[in-house]
Amino acid sequence: MAASMASTCRYASRHGYCILLRRTSLCLTLRSNLHCSSPAHNGLLFSLNKRGIVKNSFPEDAAQDRLPQLLKSGAQTVYCGFDPTADSLHVGNLLAIIGLLHFRSAGHHVLAVLGGATAQIGDPSGKTSEREPMSADAVEANTRSIRESIQRIFTNHEVQFQDRAKKLGTVTVLNNMKWYKDCSVVGFLSEAGRHFRMGTMLSRHSVQSRLKSSDGMSLTEFTYQMFQAYDFHHLNQIYGCKIQLGGTDQLGNLMSGHEYIHKVSGEEVYGLTVPLVTSSVGDKLGKTAGNAVWLNRDKTSPFELYQFFVRQPDASVKEYLKLFTFLPLAEVERLMEQQREDPGKRLAHKRLAAEVTKLVHGKEGLESAKRCTNALYHSSIQALEEMSDEELRELFRESPFHELLLEPGTTVIDACRRINAIPEGPRGYQMVLAGAVWINHSCSDKPEQVLIPKIHILSNGLTLLRVGKKNFYIIKWLSL
């Protein structure tokens, strides 16, 4: 399975594809006949709807039997887009990726499109003001980073979660700059612009909300829906893509794509929306809201991602198990029953955190998250000894990291003073005597105690020093 993923990525690389992930959306509700009509029952849409991953569709009649029948007729192509406006995707984007993974597992082909072109325009959906302009170099760097993240997640899913008895669909990553880089403004407006109507474009919710704001909306942002519509048309013509997946905030853009394709080619295409992931107080989880949990390790470590899901409110855990994991629904119910029997063990929370961390960071990332959890919350010396420098820096991201030469006779007070962890003079000495200094989770209240290997200095050459309750310092000892 891993080999097929690698082969796909090499194919994409040979043909100059980058990656893009843009958001898409749709809006009309999947009616109850999706639940009860026999063609849809036990189909992919029925399953996704039951998990809460897909709740809405566009156009409305697709919620009945046309789209389910299309999916049952053979392998289809589904796309989702992501604009590289940051150097990492976040948990708010993860559900759309999981939607693509479900389609791929069912044998359908998926396209992940990175908006190297559209990121420089800026999607106004869900925004109260215009984005700061981005340079082409910044967009290119972000695109590379997000491409690697998406490929990692698809590979992790294939290796860790995929049923080997099922035939996977293909995955292709693209950059929409590929079809815009040689397109002139006059050529684009001449080809695409004549099919858009001002009244319809002005009626979009994303446009209306911005027009009523004090900042208004620029012409650049106003044209965004044209570009996303053209992307769908291009993918439909080149790859036979008939389904777009995206968040509910993309409804206007998705409708524009459907209308444009219908006018130009008469093709019938469809949209499916995934719910926006929100915090316990209802805030959208994204970089705009300032509360992003990132999918790249250098921005959010495996430990931090694991803890984010472990700390979710009890009321959210069942929903998140259905949305963010690939556990059968019967197993989700069993987990919730075990949770009700012994809430203190938080079995459902831990399983949720483990499944998501393994998907995003792989088996090694999950093991790292567990080591960090044991080291920090269970005072495990063994876990500390097994941690790499990188993990320690991730765990204590804001803590100073020092490399010191280990001289013979170095004492506790020497170590504290060399890293400026305590004040100079008698006050610092008294702090050690009073038990304010802890080394590797043990209180060190003897200032003149010479550092002892395997007690004060772990087998990996590290010392974790804490002063008070929250002031951590990491020391890497260098031998003479």
CSV table of C-alpha atoms in Angstrom, one decimal:
chain,number,residue,atom,x,y,z
A,1,MET,CA,0.0,0.0,0.0
A,2,ALA,CA,2.8,2.4,0.9
A,3,ALA,CA,4.4,1.7,-2.4
A,4,SER,CA,1.3,2.7,-4.3
A,5,MET,CA,1.2,6.0,-2.5
A,6,ALA,CA,4.9,6.6,-3.2
A,7,SER,CA,4.2,5.8,-6.9
A,8,THR,CA,1.4,8.2,-7.0
A,9,CYS,CA,3.5,11.0,-5.5
A,10,ARG,CA,6.3,10.3,-8.0
A,11,TYR,CA,3.8,10.5,-10.8
A,12,ALA,CA,2.6,13.8,-9.5
A,13,SER,CA,6.2,15.1,-9.2
A,14,ARG,CA,7.2,14.1,-12.7
A,15,HIS,CA,4.3,16.0,-14.1
A,16,GLY,CA,5.0,19.1,-12.1
A,17,TYR,CA,2.1,18.9,-9.8
A,18,CYS,CA,2.3,20.6,-6.4
A,19,ILE,CA,-0.6,20.5,-4.1
A,20,LEU,CA,-3.4,22.6,-3.2
A,21,LEU,CA,-6.1,22.4,-0.8
A,22,ARG,CA,-8.8,24.8,-1.2
A,23,ARG,CA,-12.0,24.7,0.6
A,24,THR,CA,-15.3,23.9,-1.1
A,25,SER,CA,-18.8,23.9,0.0
A,26,LEU,CA,-22.3,23.2,-0.6
A,27,CYS,CA,-25.4,23.6,1.1
A,28,LEU,CA,-28.8,21.9,0.5
A,29,THR,CA,-29.7,19.4,3.1
A,30,LEU,CA,-29.5,15.7,2.5
A,31,ARG,CA,-33.1,14.6,2.9
A,32,SER,CA,-34.3,11.7,4.9
A,33,ASN,CA,-34.5,9.6,1.8
A,34,LEU,CA,-30.7,9.4,1.8
A,35,HIS,CA,-31.2,7.4,5.0
A,36,CYS,CA,-34.0,5.2,3.9
A,37,SER,CA,-33.9,4.8,0.1
A,38,SER,CA,-32.6,1.4,-0.9
A,39,PRO,CA,-30.0,2.6,-3.5
A,40,ALA,CA,-28.3,4.8,-0.9
A,41,HIS,CA,-28.6,2.5,2.0
A,42,ASN,CA,-25.3,1.0,3.1
A,43,GLY,CA,-23.6,3.2,0.4
A,44,LEU,CA,-20.7,5.6,0.9
A,45,LEU,CA,-22.9,8.6,1.2
A,46,PHE,CA,-25.1,6.9,3.8
A,47,SER,CA,-22.1,5.9,5.8
A,48,LEU,CA,-20.5,9.4,5.7
A,49,ASN,CA,-23.8,11.0,6.6
A,50,LYS,CA,-24.3,8.6,9.5
A,51,ARG,CA,-20.8,9.6,10.8
A,52,GLY,CA,-21.6,13.3,10.4
A,53,ILE,CA,-18.9,13.9,7.9
A,54,VAL,CA,-21.3,14.7,5.1
A,55,LYS,CA,-24.6,16.5,6.0
A,56,ASN,CA,-25.4,18.7,3.0
A,57,SER,CA,-25.4,18.4,-0.7
A,58,PHE,CA,-25.8,20.5,-3.8
A,59,PRO,CA,-27.9,20.5,-5.9
A,60,GLU,CA,-30.9,19.4,-3.9
A,61,ASP,CA,-32.0,16.5,-6.0
A,62,ALA,CA,-28.5,15.0,-5.6
A,63,ALA,CA,-29.6,14.2,-2.0
A,64,GLN,CA,-32.1,11.6,-3.4
A,65,ASP,CA,-30.7,9.0,-5.8
A,66,ARG,CA,-28.6,10.6,-8.6
A,67,LEU,CA,-25.4,11.1,-6.7
A,68,PRO,CA,-25.6,7.8,-4.8
A,69,GLN,CA,-26.2,6.0,-8.1
A,70,LEU,CA,-23.3,7.8,-9.7
A,71,LEU,CA,-21.0,6.7,-6.9
A,72,LYS,CA,-22.2,3.1,-7.2
A,73,SER,CA,-21.8,3.1,-11.0
A,74,GLY,CA,-18.0,3.1,-10.8
A,75,ALA,CA,-14.9,4.9,-9.6
A,76,GLN,CA,-15.5,8.7,-9.6
A,77,THR,CA,-13.1,11.6,-9.0
A,78,VAL,CA,-13.6,13.9,-6.0
A,79,TYR,CA,-11.6,17.1,-5.3
A,80,CYS,CA,-11.1,19.4,-2.4
A,81,GLY,CA,-9.0,22.5,-2.4
A,82,PHE,CA,-6.8,24.2,0.2
A,83,ASP,CA,-5.2,27.6,-0.2
A,84,PRO,CA,-1.7,27.8,1.1
A,85,THR,CA,-2.1,31.0,3.1
A,86,ALA,CA,0.0,29.6,5.9
A,87,ASP,CA,2.8,27.1,6.0
A,88,SER,CA,0.6,24.4,7.6
A,89,LEU,CA,-2.9,23.2,7.5
A,90,HIS,CA,-4.8,22.9,10.8
A,91,VAL,CA,-7.3,20.7,12.6
A,92,GLY,CA,-10.1,22.8,10.9
A,93,ASN,CA,-8.9,21.4,7.6
A,94,LEU,CA,-8.5,17.8,8.7
A,95,LEU,CA,-12.1,16.8,8.3
A,96,ALA,CA,-12.1,17.7,4.6
A,97,ILE,CA,-8.9,15.5,4.2
A,98,ILE,CA,-10.6,12.7,6.1
A,99,GLY,CA,-13.6,13.0,3.7
A,100,LEU,CA,-11.2,12.5,0.8
A,101,LEU,CA,-9.7,9.5,2.6
A,102,HIS,CA,-13.1,7.9,2.9
A,103,PHE,CA,-13.7,8.4,-0.8
A,104,ARG,CA,-10.3,6.9,-1.6
A,105,SER,CA,-10.9,3.9,0.6
A,106,ALA,CA,-14.1,3.3,-1.3
A,107,GLY,CA,-12.2,3.1,-4.5
A,108,HIS,CA,-12.8,6.6,-5.8
A,109,HIS,CA,-10.0,8.9,-7.1
A,110,VAL,CA,-9.2,12.0,-5.2
A,111,LEU,CA,-7.6,15.3,-6.1
A,112,ALA,CA,-6.0,17.6,-3.5
A,113,VAL,CA,-5.6,21.0,-5.1
A,114,LEU,CA,-3.3,23.6,-3.6
A,115,GLY,CA,-4.2,27.1,-4.5
A,116,GLY,CA,-0.9,28.5,-5.5
A,117,ALA,CA,-2.7,31.1,-7.6
A,118,THR,CA,-5.9,31.7,-5.6
A,119,ALA,CA,-3.9,32.2,-2.3
A,120,GLN,CA,-2.6,35.4,-3.9
A,121,ILE,CA,-6.2,36.6,-4.4
A,122,GLY,CA,-7.7,35.6,-1.0
A,123,ASP,CA,-11.0,33.9,-0.3
A,124,PRO,CA,-13.4,36.3,1.5
A,125,SER,CA,-15.5,33.5,2.8
A,126,GLY,CA,-15.8,33.7,6.6
A,127,LYS,CA,-13.5,36.7,6.8
A,128,THR,CA,-14.3,40.1,8.2
A,129,SER,CA,-11.4,41.9,6.4
A,130,GLU,CA,-9.1,41.4,3.5
A,131,ARG,CA,-6.0,39.2,3.9
A,132,GLU,CA,-2.6,40.8,3.7
A,133,PRO,CA,-1.1,40.4,0.3
A,134,MET,CA,1.3,37.4,0.0
A,135,SER,CA,4.4,37.3,-2.1
A,136,ALA,CA,4.8,34.6,-4.7
A,137,ASP,CA,7.8,33.2,-2.8
A,138,ALA,CA,5.8,32.9,0.4
A,139,VAL,CA,3.0,31.1,-1.4
A,140,GLU,CA,5.4,28.7,-3.0
A,141,ALA,CA,7.1,27.9,0.3
A,142,ASN,CA,3.7,27.3,2.0
A,143,THR,CA,2.7,25.1,-0.9
A,144,ARG,CA,5.7,22.9,-0.5
A,145,SER,CA,5.1,22.5,3.2
A,146,ILE,CA,1.4,21.7,2.9
A,147,ARG,CA,2.1,19.3,0.0
A,148,GLU,CA,4.4,17.3,2.3
A,149,SER,CA,1.8,17.3,5.1
A,150,ILE,CA,-1.0,16.0,2.9
A,151,GLN,CA,1.3,13.3,1.4
A,152,ARG,CA,2.3,12.3,4.9
A,153,ILE,CA,-1.4,12.0,6.0
A,154,PHE,CA,-2.4,10.0,3.0
A,155,THR,CA,0.6,7.7,3.5
A,156,ASN,CA,-0.1,7.3,7.2
A,157,HIS,CA,-3.7,6.4,6.4
A,158,GLU,CA,-2.6,3.8,3.8
A,159,VAL,CA,-0.1,2.2,6.1
A,160,GLN,CA,-1.9,2.4,9.5
A,161,PHE,CA,-5.7,2.3,8.7
A,162,GLN,CA,-6.4,0.9,5.2
A,163,ASP,CA,-8.0,-2.5,4.8
A,164,ARG,CA,-5.6,-4.3,2.6
A,165,ALA,CA,-8.5,-6.3,1.0
A,166,LYS,CA,-9.9,-3.1,-0.5
A,167,LYS,CA,-8.6,-1.6,-3.7
A,168,LEU,CA,-7.6,2.0,-3.1
A,169,GLY,CA,-8.4,4.8,-5.5
A,170,THR,CA,-5.6,7.1,-6.7
A,171,VAL,CA,-4.6,10.3,-5.1
A,172,THR,CA,-3.2,13.2,-7.1
A,173,VAL,CA,-1.9,16.5,-5.7
A,174,LEU,CA,-2.1,19.6,-7.9
A,175,ASN,CA,-1.3,23.3,-7.8
A,176,ASN,CA,-3.8,25.5,-9.6
A,177,MET,CA,-1.0,27.8,-10.6
A,178,LYS,CA,-0.3,25.2,-13.3
A,179,TRP,CA,-3.3,26.3,-15.3
A,180,TYR,CA,-3.2,30.0,-14.5
A,181,LYS,CA,0.5,30.8,-14.9
A,182,ASP,CA,0.2,31.4,-18.7
A,183,CYS,CA,-3.3,32.8,-18.6
A,184,SER,CA,-3.7,36.6,-19.3
A,185,VAL,CA,-6.3,38.7,-17.6
A,186,VAL,CA,-8.0,39.5,-20.9
A,187,GLY,CA,-8.0,35.8,-21.9
A,188,PHE,CA,-9.5,34.7,-18.6
A,189,LEU,CA,-12.2,37.3,-18.6
A,190,SER,CA,-13.0,36.7,-22.2
A,191,GLU,CA,-13.3,32.9,-21.6
A,192,ALA,CA,-14.8,32.7,-18.2
A,193,GLY,CA,-16.0,36.1,-17.2
A,194,ARG,CA,-18.9,36.3,-19.7
A,195,HIS,CA,-20.6,33.3,-18.0
A,196,PHE,CA,-20.9,35.1,-14.6
A,197,ARG,CA,-23.7,37.4,-13.7
A,198,MET,CA,-23.2,40.4,-11.4
A,199,GLY,CA,-26.5,40.0,-9.6
A,200,THR,CA,-25.8,36.3,-8.8
A,201,MET,CA,-22.2,37.1,-7.6
A,202,LEU,CA,-23.4,40.0,-5.5
A,203,SER,CA,-26.1,37.8,-3.8
A,204,ARG,CA,-23.5,35.4,-2.3
A,205,HIS,CA,-23.5,35.5,1.5
A,206,SER,CA,-19.7,36.0,1.6
A,207,VAL,CA,-20.0,39.0,-0.6
A,208,GLN,CA,-23.1,40.5,1.2
A,209,SER,CA,-21.5,40.3,4.6
A,210,ARG,CA,-18.4,42.1,3.5
A,211,LEU,CA,-20.2,44.8,1.5
A,212,LYS,CA,-22.0,45.7,4.7
A,213,SER,CA,-18.8,46.0,6.7
A,214,SER,CA,-16.9,49.2,7.2
A,215,ASP,CA,-13.9,47.9,5.1
A,216,GLY,CA,-16.1,46.7,2.2
A,217,MET,CA,-14.7,44.3,-0.4
A,218,SER,CA,-12.0,44.7,-3.0
A,219,LEU,CA,-12.4,43.7,-6.6
A,220,THR,CA,-9.7,41.1,-6.1
A,221,GLU,CA,-11.6,39.3,-3.4
A,222,PHE,CA,-14.9,39.7,-5.4
A,223,THR,CA,-13.4,37.7,-8.3
A,224,TYR,CA,-12.3,34.8,-6.0
A,225,GLN,CA,-15.5,32.8,-6.7
A,226,MET,CA,-14.8,33.0,-10.5
A,227,PHE,CA,-11.4,31.4,-10.0
A,228,GLN,CA,-12.7,28.6,-7.8
A,229,ALA,CA,-15.5,28.0,-10.2
A,230,TYR,CA,-13.0,27.8,-13.1
A,231,ASP,CA,-10.9,25.3,-11.0
A,232,PHE,CA,-13.9,23.0,-10.8
A,233,HIS,CA,-14.5,23.3,-14.5
A,234,HIS,CA,-10.8,22.6,-15.3
A,235,LEU,CA,-10.8,19.5,-13.1
A,236,ASN,CA,-14.0,18.4,-14.7
A,237,GLN,CA,-12.6,18.7,-18.2
A,238,ILE,CA,-9.2,17.2,-17.5
A,239,TYR,CA,-9.8,14.6,-14.8
A,240,GLY,CA,-13.6,14.0,-15.2
A,241,CYS,CA,-14.1,15.3,-11.7
A,242,LYS,CA,-17.8,15.6,-10.8
A,243,ILE,CA,-17.7,16.0,-7.1
A,244,GLN,CA,-16.3,18.8,-5.0
A,245,LEU,CA,-15.9,18.5,-1.2
A,246,GLY,CA,-15.5,21.4,1.2
A,247,GLY,CA,-16.6,23.2,4.3
A,248,THR,CA,-20.0,24.8,4.7
A,249,ASP,CA,-18.4,28.3,4.5
A,250,GLN,CA,-17.7,27.6,0.8
A,251,LEU,CA,-21.3,27.4,-0.3
A,252,GLY,CA,-21.2,30.4,-2.6
A,253,ASN,CA,-18.0,29.4,-4.3
A,254,LEU,CA,-19.3,25.9,-4.8
A,255,MET,CA,-22.6,27.1,-6.3
A,256,SER,CA,-20.6,29.3,-8.7
A,257,GLY,CA,-18.7,26.3,-9.9
A,258,HIS,CA,-21.8,24.3,-10.5
A,259,GLU,CA,-23.5,27.1,-12.4
A,260,TYR,CA,-20.4,27.8,-14.5
A,261,ILE,CA,-19.9,24.2,-15.5
A,262,HIS,CA,-23.6,23.8,-16.3
A,263,LYS,CA,-23.5,26.8,-18.6
A,264,VAL,CA,-20.2,26.0,-20.4
A,265,SER,CA,-20.5,22.2,-20.8
A,266,GLY,CA,-23.9,21.1,-19.5
A,267,GLU,CA,-22.1,18.6,-17.3
A,268,GLU,CA,-23.9,17.6,-14.0
A,269,VAL,CA,-21.6,18.1,-11.1
A,270,TYR,CA,-22.2,17.9,-7.3
A,271,GLY,CA,-21.0,19.3,-4.1
A,272,LEU,CA,-20.8,17.8,-0.6
A,273,THR,CA,-20.2,19.8,2.5
A,274,VAL,CA,-18.4,18.8,5.7
A,275,PRO,CA,-19.2,20.6,9.0
A,276,LEU,CA,-16.9,23.3,10.2
A,277,VAL,CA,-15.0,22.2,13.3
A,278,THR,CA,-15.6,24.5,16.2
A,279,SER,CA,-14.3,24.8,19.8
A,280,SER,CA,-16.5,24.1,22.8
A,281,VAL,CA,-17.6,27.8,22.8
A,282,GLY,CA,-18.5,27.7,19.1
A,283,ASP,CA,-15.4,29.4,17.6
A,284,LYS,CA,-14.2,28.0,14.2
A,285,LEU,CA,-10.9,26.2,14.7
A,286,GLY,CA,-8.6,28.0,12.3
A,287,LYS,CA,-5.7,30.4,11.9
A,288,THR,CA,-8.1,33.4,11.4
A,289,ALA,CA,-9.6,32.7,14.8
A,290,GLY,CA,-6.2,32.6,16.4
A,291,ASN,CA,-6.7,29.2,18.0
A,292,ALA,CA,-5.3,26.9,15.3
A,293,VAL,CA,-4.0,23.5,16.1
A,294,TRP,CA,-1.6,22.8,13.3
A,295,LEU,CA,-0.9,19.6,11.4
A,296,ASN,CA,2.9,20.3,10.9
A,297,ARG,CA,5.1,19.1,13.8
A,298,ASP,CA,7.2,22.3,13.9
A,299,LYS,CA,4.1,24.3,14.8
A,300,THR,CA,2.1,21.8,16.9
A,301,SER,CA,4.0,18.8,18.2
A,302,PRO,CA,2.5,15.3,18.3
A,303,PHE,CA,2.2,15.7,22.1
A,304,GLU,CA,0.2,19.0,21.7
A,305,LEU,CA,-2.1,17.5,19.1
A,306,TYR,CA,-2.7,14.4,21.3
A,307,GLN,CA,-3.4,16.6,24.3
A,308,PHE,CA,-5.8,18.8,22.3
A,309,PHE,CA,-8.1,15.8,21.7
A,310,VAL,CA,-7.6,14.3,25.2
A,311,ARG,CA,-8.9,17.6,26.7
A,312,GLN,CA,-12.0,17.8,24.6
A,313,PRO,CA,-15.3,18.1,26.6
A,314,ASP,CA,-17.1,14.8,27.3
A,315,ALA,CA,-20.0,16.0,25.2
A,316,SER,CA,-17.8,16.2,22.1
A,317,VAL,CA,-16.0,12.9,22.3
A,318,LYS,CA,-18.6,10.7,20.6
A,319,GLU,CA,-19.1,13.1,17.8
A,320,TYR,CA,-15.3,13.5,17.3
A,321,LEU,CA,-14.7,9.7,17.3
A,322,LYS,CA,-17.2,9.4,14.4
A,323,LEU,CA,-15.7,12.4,12.6
A,324,PHE,CA,-12.0,12.1,13.1
A,325,THR,CA,-11.4,8.4,13.3
A,326,PHE,CA,-12.0,5.4,11.1
A,327,LEU,CA,-13.3,3.2,13.9
A,328,PRO,CA,-16.5,1.3,13.1
A,329,LEU,CA,-19.5,2.9,14.7
A,330,ALA,CA,-20.2,-0.2,16.7
A,331,GLU,CA,-16.7,0.2,18.3
A,332,VAL,CA,-17.4,3.9,19.0
A,333,GLU,CA,-20.6,2.8,20.9
A,334,ARG,CA,-18.6,0.2,22.9
A,335,LEU,CA,-16.0,2.9,23.8
A,336,MET,CA,-18.6,5.3,25.0
A,337,GLU,CA,-20.2,2.5,27.1
A,338,GLN,CA,-16.8,1.8,28.7
A,339,GLN,CA,-16.4,5.6,29.3
A,340,ARG,CA,-19.8,5.7,31.0
A,341,GLU,CA,-18.8,2.8,33.3
A,342,ASP,CA,-15.5,4.4,34.3
A,343,PRO,CA,-15.3,8.1,33.3
A,344,GLY,CA,-12.1,8.6,35.2
A,345,LYS,CA,-10.1,6.4,32.8
A,346,ARG,CA,-11.1,8.7,29.9
A,347,LEU,CA,-10.7,5.7,27.5
A,348,ALA,CA,-12.7,7.4,24.7
A,349,HIS,CA,-10.7,10.6,24.9
A,350,LYS,CA,-7.4,8.7,24.8
A,351,ARG,CA,-8.5,6.5,21.9
A,352,LEU,CA,-9.6,9.6,20.0
A,353,ALA,CA,-6.3,11.4,20.6
A,354,ALA,CA,-4.3,8.3,19.7
A,355,GLU,CA,-6.2,7.7,16.4
A,356,VAL,CA,-5.9,11.3,15.2
A,357,THR,CA,-2.2,11.6,16.2
A,358,LYS,CA,-1.4,8.3,14.4
A,359,LEU,CA,-3.2,9.6,11.3
A,360,VAL,CA,-1.4,13.0,11.3
A,361,HIS,CA,2.1,12.0,12.6
A,362,GLY,CA,2.2,8.2,12.1
A,363,LYS,CA,3.0,5.5,14.6
A,364,GLU,CA,6.3,7.2,15.6
A,365,GLY,CA,4.4,10.4,16.3
A,366,LEU,CA,1.9,8.7,18.6
A,367,GLU,CA,4.8,7.0,20.5
A,368,SER,CA,6.4,10.4,20.9
A,369,ALA,CA,3.2,11.9,22.2
A,370,LYS,CA,2.8,9.1,24.7
A,371,ARG,CA,6.5,9.5,25.9
A,372,CYS,CA,6.0,13.2,26.4
A,373,THR,CA,2.7,12.6,28.3
A,374,ASN,CA,4.3,10.1,30.6
A,375,ALA,CA,7.3,12.4,31.2
A,376,LEU,CA,5.3,15.4,32.0
A,377,TYR,CA,2.2,14.1,33.7
A,378,HIS,CA,3.3,10.9,35.2
A,379,SER,CA,6.8,11.9,36.2
A,380,SER,CA,8.3,9.0,34.4
A,381,ILE,CA,12.1,9.0,34.5
A,382,GLN,CA,12.2,6.2,31.9
A,383,ALA,CA,10.1,8.3,29.5
A,384,LEU,CA,12.5,11.3,30.1
A,385,GLU,CA,15.5,9.1,29.3
A,386,GLU,CA,13.9,7.8,26.1
A,387,MET,CA,13.1,11.3,24.8
A,388,SER,CA,15.1,12.9,22.1
A,389,ASP,CA,16.4,16.5,22.2
A,390,GLU,CA,13.6,17.4,19.7
A,391,GLU,CA,10.9,15.9,21.9
A,392,LEU,CA,12.1,17.8,24.9
A,393,ARG,CA,12.2,21.0,23.0
A,394,GLU,CA,8.7,20.3,21.7
A,395,LEU,CA,7.4,19.4,25.2
A,396,PHE,CA,8.9,22.5,26.8
A,397,ARG,CA,8.6,24.7,23.7
A,398,GLU,CA,8.9,28.0,25.6
A,399,SER,CA,11.6,26.7,28.0
A,400,PRO,CA,15.3,27.6,27.6
A,401,PHE,CA,17.6,24.9,26.2
A,402,HIS,CA,21.3,25.0,27.3
A,403,GLU,CA,24.3,23.1,26.3
A,404,LEU,CA,26.9,23.0,29.1
A,405,LEU,CA,30.3,21.4,29.6
A,406,LEU,CA,30.1,18.8,32.4
A,407,GLU,CA,33.1,19.6,34.6
A,408,PRO,CA,34.1,17.3,37.5
A,409,GLY,CA,32.5,18.2,40.7
A,410,THR,CA,29.6,20.2,39.2
A,411,THR,CA,26.9,20.7,41.9
A,412,VAL,CA,23.2,21.4,41.9
A,413,ILE,CA,23.8,25.1,42.8
A,414,ASP,CA,26.5,25.3,40.0
A,415,ALA,CA,24.0,24.0,37.4
A,416,CYS,CA,21.3,26.4,38.5
A,417,ARG,CA,23.6,29.4,38.4
A,418,ARG,CA,25.2,28.6,35.1
A,419,ILE,CA,21.8,28.7,33.4
A,420,ASN,CA,20.5,31.7,35.4
A,421,ALA,CA,17.7,29.6,36.8
A,422,ILE,CA,18.0,31.2,40.3
A,423,PRO,CA,19.2,34.6,41.6
A,424,GLU,CA,22.8,35.1,42.5
A,425,GLY,CA,24.0,35.1,46.1
A,426,PRO,CA,22.2,33.9,49.3
A,427,ARG,CA,18.7,34.2,47.9
A,428,GLY,CA,19.3,31.6,45.2
A,429,TYR,CA,21.1,29.3,47.7
A,430,GLN,CA,18.1,29.5,50.0
A,431,MET,CA,15.7,28.7,47.2
A,432,VAL,CA,17.5,25.4,46.7
A,433,LEU,CA,17.5,24.7,50.4
A,434,ALA,CA,13.7,25.4,50.5
A,435,GLY,CA,13.0,22.8,47.9
A,436,ALA,CA,12.2,25.1,45.0
A,437,VAL,CA,14.5,23.2,42.6
A,438,TRP,CA,13.5,19.9,41.1
A,439,ILE,CA,15.8,17.8,38.8
A,440,ASN,CA,14.3,15.1,36.7
A,441,HIS,CA,11.1,15.2,38.8
A,442,SER,CA,12.9,14.8,42.1
A,443,CYS,CA,13.3,17.6,44.7
A,444,SER,CA,17.0,18.6,44.9
A,445,ASP,CA,17.3,20.6,48.2
A,446,LYS,CA,21.0,20.1,48.8
A,447,PRO,CA,22.9,23.0,47.0
A,448,GLU,CA,26.3,21.4,47.3
A,449,GLN,CA,25.2,18.0,46.0
A,450,VAL,CA,27.5,16.9,43.2
A,451,LEU,CA,25.5,15.9,40.1
A,452,ILE,CA,25.2,12.1,39.9
A,453,PRO,CA,24.8,10.3,36.5
A,454,LYS,CA,21.5,8.4,36.1
A,455,ILE,CA,20.0,10.6,38.9
A,456,HIS,CA,20.7,14.2,38.0
A,457,ILE,CA,22.0,13.4,34.5
A,458,LEU,CA,20.0,10.9,32.4
A,459,SER,CA,21.5,8.3,30.2
A,460,ASN,CA,20.7,10.5,27.1
A,461,GLY,CA,22.9,13.3,28.6
A,462,LEU,CA,19.9,15.5,29.5
A,463,THR,CA,18.7,17.1,32.7
A,464,LEU,CA,15.2,18.5,33.2
A,465,LEU,CA,15.4,21.3,35.8
A,466,ARG,CA,12.4,23.0,37.3
A,467,VAL,CA,12.3,26.0,39.6
A,468,GLY,CA,9.0,26.6,41.2
A,469,LYS,CA,5.9,25.1,39.5
A,470,LYS,CA,6.3,26.3,35.9
A,471,ASN,CA,9.8,27.4,35.1
A,472,PHE,CA,11.5,24.6,33.2
A,473,TYR,CA,15.0,24.4,31.9
A,474,ILE,CA,16.6,21.8,29.6
A,475,ILE,CA,20.3,21.1,29.9
A,476,LYS,CA,22.3,19.1,27.4
A,477,TRP,CA,25.6,18.0,29.0
A,478,LEU,CA,28.7,17.8,26.9
A,479,SER,CA,31.5,15.6,28.0
A,480,LEU,CA,35.1,16.9,28.6
